[in-house]
Short mmCIF file of C-alpha atoms in Angstrom, two decimals:
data_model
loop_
_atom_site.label_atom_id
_atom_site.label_comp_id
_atom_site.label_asym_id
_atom_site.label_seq_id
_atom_site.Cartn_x
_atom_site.Cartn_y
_atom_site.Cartn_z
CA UNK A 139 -19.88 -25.57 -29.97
CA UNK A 140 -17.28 -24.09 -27.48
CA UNK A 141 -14.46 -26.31 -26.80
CA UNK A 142 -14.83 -28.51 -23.94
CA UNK A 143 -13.94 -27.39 -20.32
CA UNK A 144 -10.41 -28.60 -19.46
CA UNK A 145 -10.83 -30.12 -15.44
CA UNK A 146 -7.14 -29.59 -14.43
CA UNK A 147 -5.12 -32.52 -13.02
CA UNK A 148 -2.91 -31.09 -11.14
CA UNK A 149 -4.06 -30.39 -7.69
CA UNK A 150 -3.46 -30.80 -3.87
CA UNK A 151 -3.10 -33.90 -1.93
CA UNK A 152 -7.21 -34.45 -1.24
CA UNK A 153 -6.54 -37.03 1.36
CA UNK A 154 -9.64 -37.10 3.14
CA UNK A 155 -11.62 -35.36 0.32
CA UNK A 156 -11.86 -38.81 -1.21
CA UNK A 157 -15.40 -39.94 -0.81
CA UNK A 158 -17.25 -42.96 -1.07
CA UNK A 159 -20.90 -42.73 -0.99
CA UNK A 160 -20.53 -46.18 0.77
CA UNK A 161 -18.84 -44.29 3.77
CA UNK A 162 -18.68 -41.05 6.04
CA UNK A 163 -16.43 -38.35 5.60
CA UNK A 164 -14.22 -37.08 7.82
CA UNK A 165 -14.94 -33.63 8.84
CA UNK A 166 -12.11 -30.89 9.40
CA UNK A 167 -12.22 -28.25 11.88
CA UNK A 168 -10.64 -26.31 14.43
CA UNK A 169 -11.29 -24.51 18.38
CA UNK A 170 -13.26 -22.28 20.58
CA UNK A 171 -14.53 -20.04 22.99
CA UNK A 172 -16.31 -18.55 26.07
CA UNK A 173 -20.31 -19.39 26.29
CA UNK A 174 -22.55 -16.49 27.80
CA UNK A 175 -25.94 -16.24 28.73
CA UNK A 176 -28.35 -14.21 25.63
CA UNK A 177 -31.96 -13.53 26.09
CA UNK A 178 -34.68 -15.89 24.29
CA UNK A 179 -37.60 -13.87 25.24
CA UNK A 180 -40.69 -14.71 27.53
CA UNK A 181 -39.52 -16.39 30.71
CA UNK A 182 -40.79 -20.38 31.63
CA UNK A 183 -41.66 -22.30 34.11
CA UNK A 184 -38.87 -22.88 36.35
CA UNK A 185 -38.95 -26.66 36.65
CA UNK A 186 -39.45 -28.22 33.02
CA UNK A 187 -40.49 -31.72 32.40
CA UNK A 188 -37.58 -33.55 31.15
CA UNK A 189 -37.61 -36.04 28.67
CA UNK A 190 -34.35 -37.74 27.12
CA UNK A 191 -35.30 -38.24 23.12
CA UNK A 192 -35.35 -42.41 22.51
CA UNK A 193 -32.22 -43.12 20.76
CA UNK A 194 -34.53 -45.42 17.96
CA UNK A 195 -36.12 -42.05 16.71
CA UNK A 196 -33.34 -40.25 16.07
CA UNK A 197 -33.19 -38.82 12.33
CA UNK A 198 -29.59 -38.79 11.42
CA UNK A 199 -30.11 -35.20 10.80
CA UNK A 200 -30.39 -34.85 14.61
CA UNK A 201 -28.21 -37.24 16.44
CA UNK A 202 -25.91 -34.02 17.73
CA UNK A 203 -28.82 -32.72 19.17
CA UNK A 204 -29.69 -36.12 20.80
CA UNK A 205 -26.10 -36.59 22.03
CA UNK A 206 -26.36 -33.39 23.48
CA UNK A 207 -29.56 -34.49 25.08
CA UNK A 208 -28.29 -37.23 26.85
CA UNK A 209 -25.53 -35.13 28.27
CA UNK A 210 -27.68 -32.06 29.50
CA UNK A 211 -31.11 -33.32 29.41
CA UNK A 212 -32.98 -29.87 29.21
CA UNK A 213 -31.07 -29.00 26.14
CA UNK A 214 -33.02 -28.68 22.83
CA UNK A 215 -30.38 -28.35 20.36
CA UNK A 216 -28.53 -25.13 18.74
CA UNK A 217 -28.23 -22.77 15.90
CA UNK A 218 -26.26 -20.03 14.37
CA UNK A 219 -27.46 -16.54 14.84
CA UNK A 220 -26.25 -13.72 12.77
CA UNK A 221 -23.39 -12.73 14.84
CA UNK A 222 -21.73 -16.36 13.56
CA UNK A 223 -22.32 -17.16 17.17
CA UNK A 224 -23.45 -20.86 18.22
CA UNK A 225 -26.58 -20.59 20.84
CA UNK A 226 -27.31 -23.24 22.68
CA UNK A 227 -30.98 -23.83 24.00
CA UNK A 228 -31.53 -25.05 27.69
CA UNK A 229 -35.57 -25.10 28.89
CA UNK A 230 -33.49 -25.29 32.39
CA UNK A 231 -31.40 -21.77 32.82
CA UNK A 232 -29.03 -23.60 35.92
CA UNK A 233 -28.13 -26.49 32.55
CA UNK A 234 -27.05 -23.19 30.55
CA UNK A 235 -23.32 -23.20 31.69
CA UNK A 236 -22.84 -27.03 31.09
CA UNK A 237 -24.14 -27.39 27.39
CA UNK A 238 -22.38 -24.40 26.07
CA UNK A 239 -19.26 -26.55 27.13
CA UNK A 240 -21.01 -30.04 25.74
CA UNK A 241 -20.85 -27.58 22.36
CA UNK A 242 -17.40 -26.37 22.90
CA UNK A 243 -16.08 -30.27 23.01
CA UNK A 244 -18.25 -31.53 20.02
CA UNK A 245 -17.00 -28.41 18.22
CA UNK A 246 -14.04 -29.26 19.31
CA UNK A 247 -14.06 -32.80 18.22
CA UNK A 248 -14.90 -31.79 14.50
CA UNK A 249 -18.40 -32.76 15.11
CA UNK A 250 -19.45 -29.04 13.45
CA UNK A 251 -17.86 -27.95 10.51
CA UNK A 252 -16.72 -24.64 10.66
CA UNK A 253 -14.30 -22.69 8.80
CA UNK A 254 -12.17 -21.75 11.72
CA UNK A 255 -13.55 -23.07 14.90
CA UNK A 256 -11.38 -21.07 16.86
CA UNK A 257 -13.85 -17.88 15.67
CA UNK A 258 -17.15 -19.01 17.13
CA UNK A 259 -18.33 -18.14 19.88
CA UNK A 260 -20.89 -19.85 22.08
CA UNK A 261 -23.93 -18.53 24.57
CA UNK A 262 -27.10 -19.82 25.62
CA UNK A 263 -30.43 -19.37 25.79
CA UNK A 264 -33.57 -20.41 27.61
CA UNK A 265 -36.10 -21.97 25.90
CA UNK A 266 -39.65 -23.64 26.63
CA UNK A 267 -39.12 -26.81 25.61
CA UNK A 268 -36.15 -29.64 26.01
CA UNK A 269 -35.45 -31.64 22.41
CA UNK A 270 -36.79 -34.76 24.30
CA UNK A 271 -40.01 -32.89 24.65
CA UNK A 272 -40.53 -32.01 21.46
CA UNK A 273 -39.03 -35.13 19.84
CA UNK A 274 -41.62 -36.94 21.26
CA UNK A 275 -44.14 -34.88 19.87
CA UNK A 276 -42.60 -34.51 16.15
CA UNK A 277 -42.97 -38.53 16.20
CA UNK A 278 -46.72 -38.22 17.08
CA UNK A 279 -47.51 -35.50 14.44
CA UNK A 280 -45.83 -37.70 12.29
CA UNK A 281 -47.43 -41.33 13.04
CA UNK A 282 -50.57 -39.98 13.91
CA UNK A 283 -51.48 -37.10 11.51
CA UNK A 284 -48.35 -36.09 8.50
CA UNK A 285 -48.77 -38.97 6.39
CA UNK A 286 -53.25 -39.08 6.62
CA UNK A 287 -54.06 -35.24 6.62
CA UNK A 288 -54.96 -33.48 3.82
CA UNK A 289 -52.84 -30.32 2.98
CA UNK A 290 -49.80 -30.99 5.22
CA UNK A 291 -46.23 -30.20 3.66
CA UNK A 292 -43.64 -30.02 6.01
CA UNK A 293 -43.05 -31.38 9.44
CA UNK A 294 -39.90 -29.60 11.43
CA UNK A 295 -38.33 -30.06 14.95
CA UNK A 296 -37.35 -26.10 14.67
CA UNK A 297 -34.54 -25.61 17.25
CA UNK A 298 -35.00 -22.11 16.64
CA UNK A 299 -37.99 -20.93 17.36
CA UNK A 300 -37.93 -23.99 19.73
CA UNK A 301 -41.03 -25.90 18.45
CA UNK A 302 -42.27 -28.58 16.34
CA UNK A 303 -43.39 -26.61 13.24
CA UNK A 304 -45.96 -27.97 11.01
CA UNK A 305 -46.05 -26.79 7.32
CA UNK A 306 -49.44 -26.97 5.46
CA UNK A 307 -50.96 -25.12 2.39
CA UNK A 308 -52.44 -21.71 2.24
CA UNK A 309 -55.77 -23.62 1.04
CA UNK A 310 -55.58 -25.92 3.58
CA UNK A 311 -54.27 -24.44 6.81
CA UNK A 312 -57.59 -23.29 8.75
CA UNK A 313 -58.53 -26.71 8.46
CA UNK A 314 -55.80 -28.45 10.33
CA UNK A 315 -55.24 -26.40 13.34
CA UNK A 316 -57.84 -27.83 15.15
CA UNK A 317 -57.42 -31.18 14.67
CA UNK A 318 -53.28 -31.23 15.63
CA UNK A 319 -54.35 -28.94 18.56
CA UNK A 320 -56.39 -32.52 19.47
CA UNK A 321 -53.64 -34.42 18.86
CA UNK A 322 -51.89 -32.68 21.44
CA UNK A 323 -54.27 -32.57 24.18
CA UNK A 324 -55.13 -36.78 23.79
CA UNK A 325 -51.06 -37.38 24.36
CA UNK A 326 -51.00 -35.02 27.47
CA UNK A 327 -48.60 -32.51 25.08
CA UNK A 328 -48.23 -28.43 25.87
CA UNK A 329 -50.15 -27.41 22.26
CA UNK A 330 -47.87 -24.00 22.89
CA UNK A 331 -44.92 -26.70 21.64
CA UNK A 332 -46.62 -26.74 18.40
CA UNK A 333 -46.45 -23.99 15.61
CA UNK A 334 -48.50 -24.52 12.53
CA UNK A 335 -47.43 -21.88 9.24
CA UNK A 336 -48.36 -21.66 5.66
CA UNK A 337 -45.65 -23.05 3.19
CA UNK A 338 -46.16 -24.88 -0.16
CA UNK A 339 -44.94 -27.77 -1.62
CA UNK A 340 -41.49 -27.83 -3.23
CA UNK A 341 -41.45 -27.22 -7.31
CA UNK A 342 -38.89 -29.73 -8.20
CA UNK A 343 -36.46 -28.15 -10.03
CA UNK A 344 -35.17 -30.77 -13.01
CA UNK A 345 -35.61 -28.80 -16.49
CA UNK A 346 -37.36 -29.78 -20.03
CA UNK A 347 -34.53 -28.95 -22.39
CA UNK A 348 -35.08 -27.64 -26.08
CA UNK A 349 -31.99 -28.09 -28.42
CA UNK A 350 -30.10 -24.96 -28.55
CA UNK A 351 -31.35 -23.31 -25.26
CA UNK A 352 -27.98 -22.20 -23.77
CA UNK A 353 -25.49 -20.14 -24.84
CA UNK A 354 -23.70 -19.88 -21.57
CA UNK A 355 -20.21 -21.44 -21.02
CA UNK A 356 -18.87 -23.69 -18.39
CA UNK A 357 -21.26 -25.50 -15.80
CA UNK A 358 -23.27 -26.46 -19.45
CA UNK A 359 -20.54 -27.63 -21.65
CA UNK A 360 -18.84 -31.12 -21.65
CA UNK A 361 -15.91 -31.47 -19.41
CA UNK A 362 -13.54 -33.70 -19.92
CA UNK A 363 -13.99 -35.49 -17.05
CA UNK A 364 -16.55 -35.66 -14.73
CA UNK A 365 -17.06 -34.07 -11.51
CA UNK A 366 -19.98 -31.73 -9.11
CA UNK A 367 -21.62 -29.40 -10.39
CA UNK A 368 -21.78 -29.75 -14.39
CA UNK A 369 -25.03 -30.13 -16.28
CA UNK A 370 -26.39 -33.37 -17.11
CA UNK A 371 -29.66 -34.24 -19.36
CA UNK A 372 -31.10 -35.05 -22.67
CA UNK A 373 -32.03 -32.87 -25.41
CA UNK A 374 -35.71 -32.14 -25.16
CA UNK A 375 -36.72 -34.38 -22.29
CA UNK A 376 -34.67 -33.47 -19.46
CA UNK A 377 -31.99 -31.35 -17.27
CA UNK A 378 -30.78 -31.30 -14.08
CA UNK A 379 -27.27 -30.71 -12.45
CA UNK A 380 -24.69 -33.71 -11.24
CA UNK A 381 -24.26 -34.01 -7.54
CA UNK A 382 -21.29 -35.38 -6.50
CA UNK A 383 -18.72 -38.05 -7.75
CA UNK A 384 -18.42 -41.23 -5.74
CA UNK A 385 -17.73 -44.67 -5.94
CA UNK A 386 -20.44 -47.82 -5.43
CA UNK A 387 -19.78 -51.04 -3.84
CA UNK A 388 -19.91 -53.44 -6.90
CA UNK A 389 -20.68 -50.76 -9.51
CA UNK A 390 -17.43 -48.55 -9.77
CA UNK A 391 -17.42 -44.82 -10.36
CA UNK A 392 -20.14 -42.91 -11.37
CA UNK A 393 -22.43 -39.68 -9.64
CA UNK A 394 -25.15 -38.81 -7.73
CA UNK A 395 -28.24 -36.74 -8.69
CA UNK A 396 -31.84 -36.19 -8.17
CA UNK A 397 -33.89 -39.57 -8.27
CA UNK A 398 -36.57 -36.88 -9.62
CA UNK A 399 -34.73 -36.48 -12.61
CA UNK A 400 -35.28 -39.76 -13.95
CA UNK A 401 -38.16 -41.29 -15.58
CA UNK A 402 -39.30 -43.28 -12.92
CA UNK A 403 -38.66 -41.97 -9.70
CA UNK A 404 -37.41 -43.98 -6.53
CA UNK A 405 -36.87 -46.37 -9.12
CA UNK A 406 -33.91 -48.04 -11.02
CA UNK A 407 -35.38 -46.90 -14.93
CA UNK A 408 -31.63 -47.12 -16.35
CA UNK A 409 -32.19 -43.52 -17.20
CA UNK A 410 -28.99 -42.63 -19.21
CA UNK A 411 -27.28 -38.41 -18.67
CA UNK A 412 -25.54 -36.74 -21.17
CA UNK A 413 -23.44 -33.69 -20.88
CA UNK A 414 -24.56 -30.50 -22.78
CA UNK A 415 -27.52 -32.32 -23.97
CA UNK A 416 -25.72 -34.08 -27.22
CA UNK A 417 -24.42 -37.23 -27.62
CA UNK A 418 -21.34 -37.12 -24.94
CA UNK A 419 -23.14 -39.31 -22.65
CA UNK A 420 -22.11 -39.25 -18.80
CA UNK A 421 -23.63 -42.03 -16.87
CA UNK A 422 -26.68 -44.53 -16.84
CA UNK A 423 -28.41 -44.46 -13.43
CA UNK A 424 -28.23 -48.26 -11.88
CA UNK A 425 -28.96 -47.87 -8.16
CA UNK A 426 -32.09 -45.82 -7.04
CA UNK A 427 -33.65 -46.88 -3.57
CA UNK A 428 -37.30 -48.12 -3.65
CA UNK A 429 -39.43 -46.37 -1.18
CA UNK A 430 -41.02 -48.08 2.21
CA UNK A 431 -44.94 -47.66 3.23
CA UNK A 432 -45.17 -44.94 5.85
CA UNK A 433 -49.06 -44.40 5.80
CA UNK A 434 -52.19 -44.93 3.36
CA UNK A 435 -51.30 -44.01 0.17
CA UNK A 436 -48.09 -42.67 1.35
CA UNK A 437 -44.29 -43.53 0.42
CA UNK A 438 -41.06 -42.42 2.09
CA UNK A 439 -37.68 -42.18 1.58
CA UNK A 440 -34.74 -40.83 3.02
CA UNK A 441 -33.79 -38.94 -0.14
CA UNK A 442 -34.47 -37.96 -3.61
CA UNK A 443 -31.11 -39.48 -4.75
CA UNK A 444 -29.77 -41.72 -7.67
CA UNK A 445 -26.56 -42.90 -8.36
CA UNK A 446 -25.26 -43.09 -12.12
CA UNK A 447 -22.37 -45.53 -13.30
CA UNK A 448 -19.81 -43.27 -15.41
CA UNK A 449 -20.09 -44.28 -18.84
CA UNK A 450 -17.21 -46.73 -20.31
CA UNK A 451 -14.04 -43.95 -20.74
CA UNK A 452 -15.58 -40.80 -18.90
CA UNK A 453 -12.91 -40.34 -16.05
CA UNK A 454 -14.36 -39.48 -12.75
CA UNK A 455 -12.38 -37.41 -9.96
CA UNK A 456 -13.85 -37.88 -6.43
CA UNK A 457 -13.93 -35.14 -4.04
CA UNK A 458 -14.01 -32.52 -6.65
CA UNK A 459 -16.71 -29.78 -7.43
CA UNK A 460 -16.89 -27.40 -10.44
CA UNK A 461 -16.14 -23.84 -9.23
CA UNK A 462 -17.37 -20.75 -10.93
CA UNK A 463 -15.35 -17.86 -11.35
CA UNK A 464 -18.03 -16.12 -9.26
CA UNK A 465 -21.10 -16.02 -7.12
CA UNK A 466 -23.95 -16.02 -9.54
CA UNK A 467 -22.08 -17.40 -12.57
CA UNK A 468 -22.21 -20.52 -14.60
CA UNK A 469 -18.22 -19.82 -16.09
CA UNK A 470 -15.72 -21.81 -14.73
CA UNK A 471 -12.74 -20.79 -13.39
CA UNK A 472 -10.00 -21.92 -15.80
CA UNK A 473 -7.28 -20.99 -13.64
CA UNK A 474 -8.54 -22.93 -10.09
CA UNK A 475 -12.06 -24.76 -11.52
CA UNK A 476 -12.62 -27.03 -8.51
CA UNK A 477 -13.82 -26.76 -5.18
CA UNK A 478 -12.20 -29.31 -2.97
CA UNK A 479 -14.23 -31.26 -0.59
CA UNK A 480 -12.43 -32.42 2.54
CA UNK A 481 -15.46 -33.31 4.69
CA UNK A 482 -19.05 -33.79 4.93
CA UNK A 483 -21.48 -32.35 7.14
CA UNK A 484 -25.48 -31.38 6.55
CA UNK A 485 -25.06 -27.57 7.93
CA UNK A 486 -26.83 -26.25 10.70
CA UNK A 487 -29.43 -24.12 10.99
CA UNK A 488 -28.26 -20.41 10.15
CA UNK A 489 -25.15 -21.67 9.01
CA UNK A 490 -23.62 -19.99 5.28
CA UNK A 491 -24.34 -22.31 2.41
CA UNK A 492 -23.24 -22.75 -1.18
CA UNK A 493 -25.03 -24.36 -3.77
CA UNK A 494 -23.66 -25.35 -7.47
CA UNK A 495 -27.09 -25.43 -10.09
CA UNK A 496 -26.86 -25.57 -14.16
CA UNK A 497 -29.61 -22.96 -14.16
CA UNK A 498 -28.14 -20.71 -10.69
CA UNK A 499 -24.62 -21.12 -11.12
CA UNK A 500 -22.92 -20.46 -7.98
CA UNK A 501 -25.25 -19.27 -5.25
CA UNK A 502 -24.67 -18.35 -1.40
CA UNK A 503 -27.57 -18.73 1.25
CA UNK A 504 -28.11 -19.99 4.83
CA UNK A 505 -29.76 -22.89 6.16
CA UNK A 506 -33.06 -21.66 7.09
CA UNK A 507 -34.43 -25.32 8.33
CA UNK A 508 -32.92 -29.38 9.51
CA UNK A 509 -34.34 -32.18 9.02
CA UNK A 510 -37.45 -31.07 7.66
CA UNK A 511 -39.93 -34.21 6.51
CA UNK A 512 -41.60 -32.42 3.22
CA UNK A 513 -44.79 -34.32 0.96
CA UNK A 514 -43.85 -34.20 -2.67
CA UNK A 515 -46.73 -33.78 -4.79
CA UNK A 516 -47.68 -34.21 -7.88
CA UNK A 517 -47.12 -37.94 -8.40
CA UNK A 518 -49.90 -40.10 -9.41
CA UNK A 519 -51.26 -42.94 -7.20
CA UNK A 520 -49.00 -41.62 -3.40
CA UNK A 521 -47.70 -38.95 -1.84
CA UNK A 522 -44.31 -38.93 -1.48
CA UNK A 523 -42.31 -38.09 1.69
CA UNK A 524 -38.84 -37.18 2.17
CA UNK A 525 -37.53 -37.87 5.62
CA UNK A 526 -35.38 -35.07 6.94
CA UNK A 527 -34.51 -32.62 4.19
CA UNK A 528 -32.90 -29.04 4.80
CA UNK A 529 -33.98 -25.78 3.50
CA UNK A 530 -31.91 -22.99 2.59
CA UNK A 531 -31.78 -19.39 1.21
CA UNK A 532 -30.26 -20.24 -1.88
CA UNK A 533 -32.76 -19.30 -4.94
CA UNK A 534 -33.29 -22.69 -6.99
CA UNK A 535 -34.65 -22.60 -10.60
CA UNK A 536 -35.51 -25.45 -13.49
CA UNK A 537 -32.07 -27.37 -14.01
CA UNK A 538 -30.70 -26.92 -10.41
CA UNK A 539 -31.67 -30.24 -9.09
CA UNK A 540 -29.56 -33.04 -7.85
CA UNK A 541 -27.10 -30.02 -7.65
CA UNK A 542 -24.50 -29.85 -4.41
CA UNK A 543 -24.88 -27.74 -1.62
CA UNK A 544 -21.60 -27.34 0.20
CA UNK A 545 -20.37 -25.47 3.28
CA UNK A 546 -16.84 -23.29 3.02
CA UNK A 547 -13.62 -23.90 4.89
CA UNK A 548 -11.57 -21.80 3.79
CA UNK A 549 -10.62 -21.21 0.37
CA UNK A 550 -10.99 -23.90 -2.05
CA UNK A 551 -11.91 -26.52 0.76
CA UNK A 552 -15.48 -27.22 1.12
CA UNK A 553 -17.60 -29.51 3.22
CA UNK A 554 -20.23 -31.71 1.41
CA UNK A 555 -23.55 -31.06 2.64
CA UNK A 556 -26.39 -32.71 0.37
CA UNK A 557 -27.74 -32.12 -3.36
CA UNK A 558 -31.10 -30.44 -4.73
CA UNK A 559 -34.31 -31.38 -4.88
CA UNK A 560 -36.44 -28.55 -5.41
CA UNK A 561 -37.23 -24.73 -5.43
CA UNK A 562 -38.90 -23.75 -1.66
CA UNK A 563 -40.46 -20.05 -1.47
CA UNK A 564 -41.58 -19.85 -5.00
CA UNK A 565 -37.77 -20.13 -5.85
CA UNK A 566 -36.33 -17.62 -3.25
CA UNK A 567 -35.02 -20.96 -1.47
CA UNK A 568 -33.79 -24.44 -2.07
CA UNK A 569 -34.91 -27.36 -0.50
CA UNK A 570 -31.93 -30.55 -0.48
CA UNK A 571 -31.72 -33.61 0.61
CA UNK A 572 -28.48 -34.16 3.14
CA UNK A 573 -25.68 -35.99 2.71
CA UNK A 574 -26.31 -38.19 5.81
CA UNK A 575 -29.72 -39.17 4.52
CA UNK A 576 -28.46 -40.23 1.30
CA UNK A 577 -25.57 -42.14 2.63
CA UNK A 578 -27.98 -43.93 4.80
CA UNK A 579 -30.46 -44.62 2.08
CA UNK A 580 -27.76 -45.93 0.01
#
């Protein structure tokens, strides 16, 4: 076997880049610029309905967008489009003005990690519907009809295309429209707010593992100490890819992963991870979050997360990802072999990506979707819900999951954004639960 991968100690002051899983991370950023009008298409009524979202329903995926709410009531959130540039969405045009500079101060603020703030520019668009609108109406679809109907996958308030976007199966899909369109029309709601689109279920992506399947180097050998982005499993039963390094209240050091990679998901099974599937074992998961009721037959959770106490004299460095010595590669860098994380944040839609997988290597994408709820399937007895997941470009295959996805700031310097939980598009995307939801659900 190669020799083991040498994790140098010498490094930077990581300051911030220090995380707890038991606490937020400061964000870095910098400044900003001139917002301008750009065209979203058919024009709306001129006098839109208003509706503040309700603080209490506010994924944490989404409390931005809620903020902004409050301070420019017709606003329904933001993306980046592929000019880099932030829009801002306004369903009332004379509003336009005033949350393009709401933006520019949470920008401003570090409340959107960016590379180099002072870059981005901001315009704004108007749209049909205000994020109080179709807040409210995400919340129905979700009491009333995601966790109960048949065939139902994902369940997105899309600030792009400015709807609430349901997700159901190709099999299933003729059968639903009706029946949401009803949904709509008993709560008094505009059923042009609702989009409803084929997509399928998310393959999760943890790996059966024969003895003797890799020959690759780096990401899948042992490393003498621990930190994101390695490979973690058992010979013949399992792999999957460590998340991030942290420390637990009570427990010590230790990692995050995919709860999906244990034996018992969304439950503590004391599941135990090597490295490079022989006996250099890593960690023994200890804390996994039970799920809560959220319908008949039907568990939730804010994640698909697990947290694994380092094994007795496998040092830990927090704040410290593996990094490759190139996109699409599993070697890593022996000269600079960490990424440094100085912040967290859970990306925004359209926003650049990176993702770290045993199987992928290092992979580059964009956010494609925010706090998306997506049904797990697949599990005997429930269906499984995760509560506002993100979706990105980045191809996912057996052995990425509990991987990190990770936003750049400039060269080694990284913001933490969430870790893997399955393939999305037949593999042509990833699908991850963010860091906000796991810090919440832990």
């Amino acid at each position: 076997m190669p020799a083991p991968v040498k994790i140098r100690r010498s490094m930077p002051s990581l300051g911030s880049a220090r995380a707890a899983i038991t606490g937020g991370i400061a964000a870095v950023l910098a400044m900003g610029c001139r917002a301008d009008e750009v065209p979203s298409g058919p024009s709306f009524p001129t006098t839109p309905t208003q509706v503040v979202a309700d603080a209490g329903d506010v994924p944490s995926g989404e409390t931005l967008f809620a903020e902004l709410s409050r301070q420019v009531p017709s606003s329904a959130g933001f993306f980046f489009d592929p000019l880099g540039r932030i829009v801002v969405n306004v369903s009332d045009p004379q509003d336009g003005p005033a949350a393009a500079r709401a933006v520019r101060a949470h920008l401003d603020r570090g409340d959107i990690a960016v590379a180099d703030r002072a870059s981005v520019p901001i315009v704004w668009r108007r749209v049909g519907f205000s994020y109080g609108q179709l807040s409210r109406l995400r919340k129905a679809v979700f009491d009333s009809a995601f966790t109960s109907m048949p065939g139902l996958v994902t369940l997105d308030l899309d600030e792009r295309r400015n709807r609430v976007r349901v997700g159901a199966t190709s099999q299933t899909i003729g059968n639903v429209r009706q029946p949401l369109t009803s949904l709509l029309r008993r709560i008094g709601a505009d059923t042009l707010a609702l989009e409803i689109a084929a997509d399928a279920p998310l393959r999760l992506s943890g790996a059966w593992r024969s003895p003797g399947f890799f020959t690759w180097t780096g990401l899948l050998l042992t490393a003498d100490t621990l930190v994101g982005g390695l490979e973690i499993g058992q010979t013949s039963v399992w792999g999957c890819t460590l998340g991030f390094t942290a420390d637990y209240s009570g427990v010590g050091s230790g990692f995050v992963s995919a709860s999906h990679c244990t034996a018992d998901i969304w439950n503590v099974d004391g599941r135990v991870a090597n490295q490079a599937h022989n006996d250099s074992q890593a960690g023994t998961e200890v804390v996994d979050p039970g799920p809560w009721n959220c319908g008949l037959f039907h568990l939730c959770r804010r994640s698909d997360a697990a947290f694994f106490q380092a094994s007795a004299g496998r040092p830990t460095i927090r704040g410290l990802l593996a990094r490759p010595v190139a996109l699409g590669s599993t070697n890593v860098n022996s000269s600079d072999p960490y990424f440094i994380i100085v912040g967290s944040s859970n990306g925004w839609d359209g926003q650049q990506i990176y993702k770290l997988g045993a199987s992928t290597g290092w992979t580059s994408g964009y956010v494609s979707f925010t706090c998306q709820d997506r049904n797990l399937t697949g599990f005997p007895g429930n269906v499984r819900t995760v509560r506002c997941t993100n979706e990105s470009s980045n191809p996912d295959i057996d052995g990425d999951s509990g991987g990190p996805l990770f936003i750049p700031a400039g060269g080694p310097y990284v913001y933490l954004s969430g870790t893997t939980v399955g393939a999305a598009l037949n593999g042509a995307g990833t699908g991850w639960s963010t860091i906000s939801q796991i810090q919440l659900d832990f």
